[in-house]
Coordinates of C-alpha atoms in Angstrom, one line a residue:
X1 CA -104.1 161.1 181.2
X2 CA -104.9 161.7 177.5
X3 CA -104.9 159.1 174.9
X4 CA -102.1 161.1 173.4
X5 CA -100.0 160.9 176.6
X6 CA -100.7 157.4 177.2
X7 CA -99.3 156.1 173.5
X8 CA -96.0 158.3 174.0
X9 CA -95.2 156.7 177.1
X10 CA -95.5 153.1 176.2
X11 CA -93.6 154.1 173.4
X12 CA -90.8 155.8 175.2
X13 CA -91.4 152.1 177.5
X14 CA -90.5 150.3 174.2
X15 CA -87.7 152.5 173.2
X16 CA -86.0 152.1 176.4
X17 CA -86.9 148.4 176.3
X18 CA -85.3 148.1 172.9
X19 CA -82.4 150.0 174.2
X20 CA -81.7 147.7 177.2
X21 CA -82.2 144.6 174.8
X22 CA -79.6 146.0 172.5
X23 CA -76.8 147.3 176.0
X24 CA -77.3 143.8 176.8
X25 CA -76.7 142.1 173.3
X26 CA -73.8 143.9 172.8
X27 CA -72.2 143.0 176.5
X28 CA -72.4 139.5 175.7
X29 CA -70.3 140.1 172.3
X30 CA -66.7 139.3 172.6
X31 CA -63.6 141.2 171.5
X32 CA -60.1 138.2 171.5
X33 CA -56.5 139.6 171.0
X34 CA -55.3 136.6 169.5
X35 CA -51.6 137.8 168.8
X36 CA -49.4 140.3 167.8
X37 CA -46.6 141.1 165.3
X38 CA -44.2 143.6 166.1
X39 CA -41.7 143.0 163.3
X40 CA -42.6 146.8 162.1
X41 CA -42.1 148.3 165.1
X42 CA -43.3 151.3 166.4
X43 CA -45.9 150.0 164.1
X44 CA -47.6 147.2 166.0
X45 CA -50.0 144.5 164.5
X46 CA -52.8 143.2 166.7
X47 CA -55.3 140.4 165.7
X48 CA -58.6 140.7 166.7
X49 CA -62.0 137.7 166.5
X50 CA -65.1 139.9 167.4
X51 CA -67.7 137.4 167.6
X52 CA -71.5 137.9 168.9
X53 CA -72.7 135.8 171.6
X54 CA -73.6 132.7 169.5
X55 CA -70.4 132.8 168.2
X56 CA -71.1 134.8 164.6
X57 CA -68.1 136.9 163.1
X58 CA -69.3 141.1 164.1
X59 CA -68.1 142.4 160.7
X60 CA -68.0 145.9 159.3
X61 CA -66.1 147.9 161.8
X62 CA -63.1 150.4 161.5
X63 CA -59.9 151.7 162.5
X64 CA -61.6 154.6 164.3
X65 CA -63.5 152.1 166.2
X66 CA -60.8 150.6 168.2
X67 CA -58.4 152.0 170.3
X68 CA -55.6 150.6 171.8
X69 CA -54.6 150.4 176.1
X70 CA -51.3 150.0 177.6
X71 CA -51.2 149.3 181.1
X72 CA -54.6 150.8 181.5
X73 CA -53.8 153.8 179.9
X74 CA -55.2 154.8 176.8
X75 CA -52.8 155.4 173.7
X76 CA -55.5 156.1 170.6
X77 CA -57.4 154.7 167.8
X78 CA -55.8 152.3 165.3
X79 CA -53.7 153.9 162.1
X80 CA -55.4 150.8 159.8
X81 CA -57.6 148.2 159.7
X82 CA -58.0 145.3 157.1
X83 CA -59.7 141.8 157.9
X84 CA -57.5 138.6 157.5
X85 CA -59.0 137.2 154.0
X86 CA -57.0 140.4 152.9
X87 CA -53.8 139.6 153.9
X88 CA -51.2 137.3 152.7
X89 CA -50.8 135.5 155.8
X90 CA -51.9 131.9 155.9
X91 CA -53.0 130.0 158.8
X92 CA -52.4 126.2 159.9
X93 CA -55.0 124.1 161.5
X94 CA -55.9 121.4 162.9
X95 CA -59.5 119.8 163.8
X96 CA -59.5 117.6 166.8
X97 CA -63.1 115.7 166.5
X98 CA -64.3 113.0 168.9
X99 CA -65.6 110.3 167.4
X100 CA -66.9 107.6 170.2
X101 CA -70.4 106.6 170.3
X102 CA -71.4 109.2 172.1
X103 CA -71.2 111.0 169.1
X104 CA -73.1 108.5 166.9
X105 CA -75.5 111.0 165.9
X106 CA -74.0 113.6 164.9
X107 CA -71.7 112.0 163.0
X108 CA -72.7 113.2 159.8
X109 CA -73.3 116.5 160.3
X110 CA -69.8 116.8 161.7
X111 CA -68.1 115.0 158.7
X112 CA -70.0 117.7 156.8
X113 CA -68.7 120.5 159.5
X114 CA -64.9 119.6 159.1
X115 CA -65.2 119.7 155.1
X116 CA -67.2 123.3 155.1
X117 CA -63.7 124.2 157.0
X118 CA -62.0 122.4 155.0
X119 CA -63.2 124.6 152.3
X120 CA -62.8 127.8 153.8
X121 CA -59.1 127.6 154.0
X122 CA -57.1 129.3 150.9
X123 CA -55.1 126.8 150.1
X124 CA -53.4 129.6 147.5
X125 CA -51.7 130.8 150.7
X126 CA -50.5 127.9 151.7
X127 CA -52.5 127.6 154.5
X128 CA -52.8 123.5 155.8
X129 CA -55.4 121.8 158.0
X130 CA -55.1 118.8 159.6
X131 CA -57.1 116.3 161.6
X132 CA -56.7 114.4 164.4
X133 CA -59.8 112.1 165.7
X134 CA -60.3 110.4 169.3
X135 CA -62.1 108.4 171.5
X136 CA -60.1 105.4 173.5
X137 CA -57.2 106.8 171.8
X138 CA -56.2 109.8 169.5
X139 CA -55.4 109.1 166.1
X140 CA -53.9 111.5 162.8
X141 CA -56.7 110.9 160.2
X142 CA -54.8 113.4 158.5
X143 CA -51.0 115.2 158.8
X144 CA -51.0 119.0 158.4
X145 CA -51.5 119.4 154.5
X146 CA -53.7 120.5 152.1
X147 CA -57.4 120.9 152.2
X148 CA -58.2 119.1 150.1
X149 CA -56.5 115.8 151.7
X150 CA -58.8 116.6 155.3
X151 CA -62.1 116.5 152.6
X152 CA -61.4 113.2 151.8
X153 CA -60.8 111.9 155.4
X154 CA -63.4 113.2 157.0
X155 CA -65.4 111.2 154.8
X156 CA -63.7 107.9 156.4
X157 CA -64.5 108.8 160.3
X158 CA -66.2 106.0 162.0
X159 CA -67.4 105.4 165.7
X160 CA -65.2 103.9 168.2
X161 CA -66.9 102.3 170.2
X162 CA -63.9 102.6 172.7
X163 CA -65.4 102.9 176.5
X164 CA -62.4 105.9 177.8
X165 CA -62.0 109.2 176.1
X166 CA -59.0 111.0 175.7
X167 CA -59.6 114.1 174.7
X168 CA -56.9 116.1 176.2
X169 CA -53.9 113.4 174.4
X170 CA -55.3 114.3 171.0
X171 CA -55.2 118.3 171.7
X172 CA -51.6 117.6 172.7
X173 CA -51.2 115.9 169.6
X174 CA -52.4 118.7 167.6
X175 CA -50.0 121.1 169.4
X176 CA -47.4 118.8 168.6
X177 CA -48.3 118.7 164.8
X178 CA -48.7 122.7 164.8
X179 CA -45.6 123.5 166.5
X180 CA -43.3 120.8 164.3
X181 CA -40.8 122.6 162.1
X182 CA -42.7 126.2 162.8
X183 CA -38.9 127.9 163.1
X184 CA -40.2 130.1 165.9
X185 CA -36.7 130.0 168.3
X186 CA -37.6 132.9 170.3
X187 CA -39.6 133.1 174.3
X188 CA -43.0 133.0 174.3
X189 CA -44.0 137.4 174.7
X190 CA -40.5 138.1 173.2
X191 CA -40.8 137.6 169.7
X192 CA -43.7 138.1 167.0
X193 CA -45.2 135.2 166.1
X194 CA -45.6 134.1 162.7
X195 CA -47.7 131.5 161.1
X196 CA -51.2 131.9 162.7
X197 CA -51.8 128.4 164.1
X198 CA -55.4 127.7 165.2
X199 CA -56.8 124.2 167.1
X200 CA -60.8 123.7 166.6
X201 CA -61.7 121.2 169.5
X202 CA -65.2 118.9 168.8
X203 CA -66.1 117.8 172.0
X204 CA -68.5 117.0 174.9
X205 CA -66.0 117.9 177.4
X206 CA -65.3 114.6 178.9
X207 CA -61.1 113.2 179.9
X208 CA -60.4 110.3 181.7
X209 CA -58.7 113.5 183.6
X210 CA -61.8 115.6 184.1
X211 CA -59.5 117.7 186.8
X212 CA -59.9 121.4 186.0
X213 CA -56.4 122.5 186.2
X214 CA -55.4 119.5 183.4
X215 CA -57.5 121.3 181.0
X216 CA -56.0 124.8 182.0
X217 CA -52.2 123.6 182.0
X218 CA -52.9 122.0 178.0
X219 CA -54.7 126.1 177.7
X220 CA -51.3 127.2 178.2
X221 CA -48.7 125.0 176.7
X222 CA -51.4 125.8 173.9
X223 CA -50.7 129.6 174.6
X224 CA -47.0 129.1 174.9
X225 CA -46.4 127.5 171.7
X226 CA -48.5 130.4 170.0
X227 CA -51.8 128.0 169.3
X228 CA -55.6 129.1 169.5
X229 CA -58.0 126.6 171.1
X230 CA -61.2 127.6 169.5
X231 CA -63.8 124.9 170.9
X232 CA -67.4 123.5 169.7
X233 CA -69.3 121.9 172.4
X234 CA -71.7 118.9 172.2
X235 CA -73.3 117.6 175.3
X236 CA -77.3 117.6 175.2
X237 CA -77.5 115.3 178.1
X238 CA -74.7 117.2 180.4
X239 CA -74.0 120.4 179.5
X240 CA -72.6 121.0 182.5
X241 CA -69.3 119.0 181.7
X242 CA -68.5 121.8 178.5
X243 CA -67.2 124.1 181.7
X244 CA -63.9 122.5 180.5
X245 CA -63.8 123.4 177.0
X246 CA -64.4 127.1 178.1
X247 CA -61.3 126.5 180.2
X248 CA -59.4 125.4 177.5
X249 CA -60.1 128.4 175.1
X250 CA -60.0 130.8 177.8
X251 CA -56.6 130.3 178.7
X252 CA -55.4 130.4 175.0
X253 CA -57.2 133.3 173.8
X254 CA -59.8 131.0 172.0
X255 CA -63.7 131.0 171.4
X256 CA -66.1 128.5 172.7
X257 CA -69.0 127.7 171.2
X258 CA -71.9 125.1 171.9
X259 CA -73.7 123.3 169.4
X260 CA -77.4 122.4 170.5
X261 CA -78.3 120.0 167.7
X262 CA -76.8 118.4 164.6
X263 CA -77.7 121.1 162.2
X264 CA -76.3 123.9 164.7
X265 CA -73.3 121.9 164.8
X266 CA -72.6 122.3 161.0
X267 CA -73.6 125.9 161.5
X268 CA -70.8 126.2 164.2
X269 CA -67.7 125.4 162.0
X270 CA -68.9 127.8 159.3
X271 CA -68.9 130.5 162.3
X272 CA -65.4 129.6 162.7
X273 CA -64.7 130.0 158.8
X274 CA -66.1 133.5 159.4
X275 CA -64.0 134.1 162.2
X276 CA -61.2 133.0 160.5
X277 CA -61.5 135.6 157.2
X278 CA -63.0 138.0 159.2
X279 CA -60.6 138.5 162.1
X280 CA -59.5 142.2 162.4
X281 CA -56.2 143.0 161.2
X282 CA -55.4 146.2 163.2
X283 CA -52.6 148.4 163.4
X284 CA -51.6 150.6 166.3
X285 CA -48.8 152.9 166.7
X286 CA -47.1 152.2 170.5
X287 CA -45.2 155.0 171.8
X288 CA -42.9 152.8 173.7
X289 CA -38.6 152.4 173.0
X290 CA -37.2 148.6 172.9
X291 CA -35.4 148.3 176.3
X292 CA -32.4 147.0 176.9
X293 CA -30.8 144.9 178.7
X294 CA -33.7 143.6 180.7
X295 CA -37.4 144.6 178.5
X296 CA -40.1 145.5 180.7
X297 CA -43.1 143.3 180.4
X298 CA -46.3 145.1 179.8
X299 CA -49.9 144.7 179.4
X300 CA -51.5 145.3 176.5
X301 CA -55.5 145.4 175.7
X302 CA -57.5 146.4 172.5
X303 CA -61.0 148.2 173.5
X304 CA -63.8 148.7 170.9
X305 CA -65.8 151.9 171.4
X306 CA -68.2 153.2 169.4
X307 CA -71.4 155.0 169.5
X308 CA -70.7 155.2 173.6
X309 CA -70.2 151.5 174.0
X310 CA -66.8 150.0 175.3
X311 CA -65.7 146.4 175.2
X312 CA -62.8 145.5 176.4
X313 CA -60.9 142.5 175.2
X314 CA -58.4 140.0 177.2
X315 CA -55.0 141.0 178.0
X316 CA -51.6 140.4 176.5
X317 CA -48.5 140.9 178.7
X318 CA -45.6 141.3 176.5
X319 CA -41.8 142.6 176.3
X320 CA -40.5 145.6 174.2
X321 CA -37.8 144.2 172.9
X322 CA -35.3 145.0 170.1
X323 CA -36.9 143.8 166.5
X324 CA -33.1 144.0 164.9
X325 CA -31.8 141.4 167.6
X326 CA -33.3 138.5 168.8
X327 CA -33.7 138.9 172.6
X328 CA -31.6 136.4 174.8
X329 CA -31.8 135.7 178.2
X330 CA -28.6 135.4 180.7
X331 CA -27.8 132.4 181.8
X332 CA -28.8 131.4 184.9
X333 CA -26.1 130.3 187.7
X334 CA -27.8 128.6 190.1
X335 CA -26.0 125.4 189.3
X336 CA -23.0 126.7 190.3
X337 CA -24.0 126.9 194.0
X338 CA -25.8 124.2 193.9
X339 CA -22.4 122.4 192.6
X340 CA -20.6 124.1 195.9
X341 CA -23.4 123.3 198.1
X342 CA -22.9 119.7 197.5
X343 CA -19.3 119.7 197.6
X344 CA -19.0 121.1 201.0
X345 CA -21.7 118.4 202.3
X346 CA -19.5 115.8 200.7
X347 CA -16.6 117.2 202.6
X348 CA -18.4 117.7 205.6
X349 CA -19.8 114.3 205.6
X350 CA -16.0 112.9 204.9
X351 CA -14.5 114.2 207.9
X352 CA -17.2 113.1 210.4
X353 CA -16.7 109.4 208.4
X354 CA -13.0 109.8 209.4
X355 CA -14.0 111.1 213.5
X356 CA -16.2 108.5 214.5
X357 CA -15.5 105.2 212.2
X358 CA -14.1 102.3 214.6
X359 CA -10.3 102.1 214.2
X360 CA -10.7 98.4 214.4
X361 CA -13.7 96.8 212.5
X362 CA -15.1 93.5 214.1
X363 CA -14.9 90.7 212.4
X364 CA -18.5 90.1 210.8
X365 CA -20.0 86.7 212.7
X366 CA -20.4 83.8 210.2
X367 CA -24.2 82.4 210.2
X368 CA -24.3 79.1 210.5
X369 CA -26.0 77.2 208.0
X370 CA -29.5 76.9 206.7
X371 CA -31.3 73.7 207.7
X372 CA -32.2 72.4 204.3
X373 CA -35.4 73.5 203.2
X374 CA -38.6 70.7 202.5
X375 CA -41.2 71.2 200.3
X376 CA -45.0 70.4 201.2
X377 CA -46.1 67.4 199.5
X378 CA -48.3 67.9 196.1
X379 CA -51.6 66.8 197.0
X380 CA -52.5 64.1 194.5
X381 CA -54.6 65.0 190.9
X382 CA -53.6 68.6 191.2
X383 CA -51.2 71.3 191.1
X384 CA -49.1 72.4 193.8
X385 CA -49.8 75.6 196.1
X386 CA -47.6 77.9 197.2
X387 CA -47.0 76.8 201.0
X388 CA -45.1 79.0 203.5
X389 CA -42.4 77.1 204.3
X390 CA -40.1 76.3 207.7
X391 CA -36.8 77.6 206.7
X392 CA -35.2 78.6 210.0
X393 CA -36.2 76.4 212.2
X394 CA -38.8 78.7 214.2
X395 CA -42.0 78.7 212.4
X396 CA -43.2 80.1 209.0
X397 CA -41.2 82.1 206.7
X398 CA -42.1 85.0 204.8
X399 CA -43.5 83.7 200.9
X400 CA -41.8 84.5 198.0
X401 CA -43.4 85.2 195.0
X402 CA -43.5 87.4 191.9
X403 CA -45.3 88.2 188.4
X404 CA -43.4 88.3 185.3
X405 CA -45.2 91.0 182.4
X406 CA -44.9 88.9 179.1
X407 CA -46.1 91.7 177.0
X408 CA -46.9 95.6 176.9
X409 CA -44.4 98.1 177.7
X410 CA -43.4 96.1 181.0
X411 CA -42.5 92.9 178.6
X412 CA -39.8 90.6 180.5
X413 CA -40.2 92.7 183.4
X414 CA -40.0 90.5 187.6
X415 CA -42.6 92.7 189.9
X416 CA -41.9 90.8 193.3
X417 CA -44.9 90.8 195.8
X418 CA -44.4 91.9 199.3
X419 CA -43.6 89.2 202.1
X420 CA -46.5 90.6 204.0
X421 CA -49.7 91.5 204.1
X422 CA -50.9 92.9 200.6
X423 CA -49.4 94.0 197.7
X424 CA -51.5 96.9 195.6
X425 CA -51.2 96.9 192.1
X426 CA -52.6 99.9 189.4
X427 CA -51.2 103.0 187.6
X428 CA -51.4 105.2 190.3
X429 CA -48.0 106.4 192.0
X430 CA -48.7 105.4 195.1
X431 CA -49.7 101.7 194.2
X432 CA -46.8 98.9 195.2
X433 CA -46.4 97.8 191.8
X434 CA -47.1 100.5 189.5
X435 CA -47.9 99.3 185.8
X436 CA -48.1 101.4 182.9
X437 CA -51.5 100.4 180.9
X438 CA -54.3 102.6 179.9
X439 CA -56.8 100.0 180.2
X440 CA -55.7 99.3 184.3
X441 CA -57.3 101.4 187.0
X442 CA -55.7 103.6 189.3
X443 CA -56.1 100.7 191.5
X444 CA -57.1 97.9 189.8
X445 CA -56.2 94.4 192.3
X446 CA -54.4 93.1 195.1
X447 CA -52.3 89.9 195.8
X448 CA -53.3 89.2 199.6
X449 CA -51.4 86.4 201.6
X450 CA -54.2 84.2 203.5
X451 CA -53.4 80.7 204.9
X452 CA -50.4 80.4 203.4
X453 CA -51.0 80.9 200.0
X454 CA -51.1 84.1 197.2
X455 CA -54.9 85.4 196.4
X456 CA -55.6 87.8 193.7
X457 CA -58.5 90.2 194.3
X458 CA -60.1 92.2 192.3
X459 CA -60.9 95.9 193.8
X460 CA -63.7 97.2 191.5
X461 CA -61.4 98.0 188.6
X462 CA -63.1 98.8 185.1
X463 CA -61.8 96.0 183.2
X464 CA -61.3 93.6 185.9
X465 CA -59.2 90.5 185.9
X466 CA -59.1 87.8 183.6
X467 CA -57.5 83.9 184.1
X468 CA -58.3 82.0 180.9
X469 CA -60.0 84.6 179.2
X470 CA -62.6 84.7 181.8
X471 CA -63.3 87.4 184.4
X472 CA -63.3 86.7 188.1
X473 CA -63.5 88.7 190.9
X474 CA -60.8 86.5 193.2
X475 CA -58.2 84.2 192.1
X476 CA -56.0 81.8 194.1
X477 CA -52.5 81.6 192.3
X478 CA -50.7 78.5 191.8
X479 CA -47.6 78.5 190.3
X480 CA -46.7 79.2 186.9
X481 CA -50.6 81.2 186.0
X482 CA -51.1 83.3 183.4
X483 CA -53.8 86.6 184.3
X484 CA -54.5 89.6 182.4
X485 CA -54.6 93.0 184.1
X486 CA -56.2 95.8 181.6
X487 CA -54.0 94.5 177.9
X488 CA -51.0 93.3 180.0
X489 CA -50.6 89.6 180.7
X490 CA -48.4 88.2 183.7
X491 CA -47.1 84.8 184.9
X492 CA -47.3 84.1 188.4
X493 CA -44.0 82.3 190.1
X494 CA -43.2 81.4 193.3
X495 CA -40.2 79.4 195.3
X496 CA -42.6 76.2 196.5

């Protein structure tokens, strides 16, 4: 083989190396449908974030370049496209930014990271940001106003040093502040939306609910009250645990992004400020009549092709309805069967009563009384236990005793122990005495009966139990102690 031959094949090599490098650049971009606005109808608004794969707004692309799909079939390329910084649509947001030591590092370049957003907003819209900050608990640094108010209190953010994160409460939150007095009355796919509403999630991915389909039910009541997650991940030690973030944005039509180090992290929220101005304002004409009675749902995508190279973006399933009427669903009538159903078991139940009910009731038999009842003597120098006692005449009776909650939500409240055996205490469901703390664990202790008295027993909780501000791992009760179960103290009683 010549020289010649030799230097145009390595170079056709590179070219196709090149090539590849830039089929497989462009397959990791991604195309969002965020929303869309049918109040011009047949003239439909869609609104596009085309981001690369590290995140970066993809800018300088046309009308020609995107065409629209309905039900998989193809309908054309857009009439118009504009970006969003050339609207006059604001948008509302809120940053949701952990803040536990965890994030102790990074602390700074976030603060600097929620004001470079904070800045990005136009204000001269009347476009808000708020912010909501969490660790053992979420809290509003600042309500849904202007920017200028989140500059000043992302300034103030300290470390928690709170041991639980609650991540998924303060997202909830920020839903909650988004949605507050956004006059949108209509189904979610039946109505345009109208404010865009946008949630930016600083996180490393941990809940005290790390269950996957927690994450995906908050994507969706995201989705259904017309708010983007878009999510920044922070996790150099376990990346893994940022699986849940992705969940989060996937199922509201939001981006993730990771940040690998403090200065990427300030990086990633001015990515977002790109996204936000640059999001593609497209319009399509759709070729479809509003339906009545019932509308049809169907499934609408956006597609990006140009040069030869498709991408296809998520899917929206919506209802053609009529833009002149707000559409209103028929009311259901299941509760009237349901209403019939019951009253014909009532009767049915009625007439067996009158069939089979003795037509002479025996006289109840009268008990004779109680022997009356003898404490155990109180052994000298010390307080009393809680002794089973002979009531009856034919051995040991069942104890009684109980814990009275003199604070917390359960303030005032009598939990009464079992007569038997052991009595489970914690916040899960199926715990005998279920208390409502977020410092208790699921199952946090026992109150066991051996030898006649009440034992409190610790069963690995996180915070443990504490008598006289002290933690131990067993406790025999005595009558009228005072223990502390995660921030909820209770007084022991018991008939001795």
């Amino acid at each position: 083989m010549t020289t010649f031959a030799r230097n145009a094949t390595r170079l056709f090599v590179s070219v196709l190396a090149v090539a590849a490098l830039g089929a497989s650049a462009h397959a990791a971009d991604k195309l969002r449908l965020e929303r869309t606005n049918w109040g011009n109808s047949p003239y439909v608004r869609y609104y596009l974030s085309f981001v690369d794969t590290d995140g970066r707004a993809i800018t300088g692309k046309t009308a020609n370049d995107f065409k629209l799909s309905i039900d998989s079939m193809e309908q054309g390329v857009a009439r118009a496209s504009t970006t969003f910084d050339q609207t006059d649509e604001a948008i509302n947001v809120v940053v949701v930014a952990q803040n536990n030591s965890a994030m102790q590092e990074v602390m700074e370049q976030l603060k600097s990271g929620i004001r470079a957003l904070s800045d990005g907003i136009d204000a001269k819209k009347k476009s808000k940001i708020g912010l909501v900050t969490f660790a053992s608990e979420p809290k509003k640094a600042a309500e849904l106003g202007a920017p200028s108010d989140v500059e000043g209190a992302a300034g103030t953010i300290a470390v928690d040093e709170g041991v639980e994160v609650h991540m998924l409460d303060a997202v909830r939150a920020a839903i909650d502040m988004l949605s507050k007095g956004a006059g949108e009355t209509y189904p979610q796919n039946k109505a345009p939306k109208t404010t865009r509403k946008l949630i930016v999630l600083f996180s490393d991915g941990i809940d005290v609910n790390m269950e996957r389909r927690a994450f995906a039910a908050i994507g969706k009541r995201a989705l259904e009250n017309g708010v983007v997650i878009d999510t920044i991940g922070y996790a150099p030690f376990e990346a893994g645990k940022l699986k849940n973030l992705s969940e989060l944005a996937k199922q509201s039509n939001g981006t993730d992004r990771q940040a690998r180090n403090g200065a990427d992290l300030t990086q990633q929220f001015i990515a977002i400020v790109d996204e936000i101005k640059k999001q593609y304002v497209v319009d399509f004409y759709v070729p479809l009549k509003p339906e009545k009675p019932t509308p049809k749902e169907h499934g609408f995508q956006v597609v990006f092709d140009s040069a030869g190279k498709q991408l296809f973006s998520n899917t929206l399933n919506e209802r053609i309805w009529d833009p002149s009427k707000p559409y209103e669903e028929k009311p259901s009538r299941w509760w009237i069967w349901v209403l019939v159903g019951v009253g014909v078991l009532i009767i049915v139940l009625l007439v067996l009563w009158l069939i089979f009910r003795d037509k002479e009731e025996p006289m109840p038999e009268v008990a004779p009384p109680p022997e009356p009842v003898v404490a155990a003597p109180q052994p000298s120098g010390g307080k009393m236990r809680t002794m089973a006692l002979d009531i009856s005449g034919g051995g040991k009776a069942a104890l009684v005793g109980w814990m009275v909650a003199t604070n917390g939500k359960h303030a005032n409240q009598t939990f009464k122990f079992k007569s038997g055996g052991r009595t489970l205490i914690g916040t899960a469901p199926d715990c005998d005495i279920v208390i409502d703390d977020g410092f208790m664990s699921a199952q946090h202790c026992e109150v066991r009966i051996e030898n006649g008295t009440f034992k409190l027993v610790d069963l690995g909780s996180t915070n443990g139990i504490l008598v006289n501000s002290k933690k131990v791992p067993t406790h025999e009760l005595v009558d009228n102690d005072v223990f502390q179960l995660g921030r909820t103290e209770f007084k022991f009683k018991s008939i001795s």
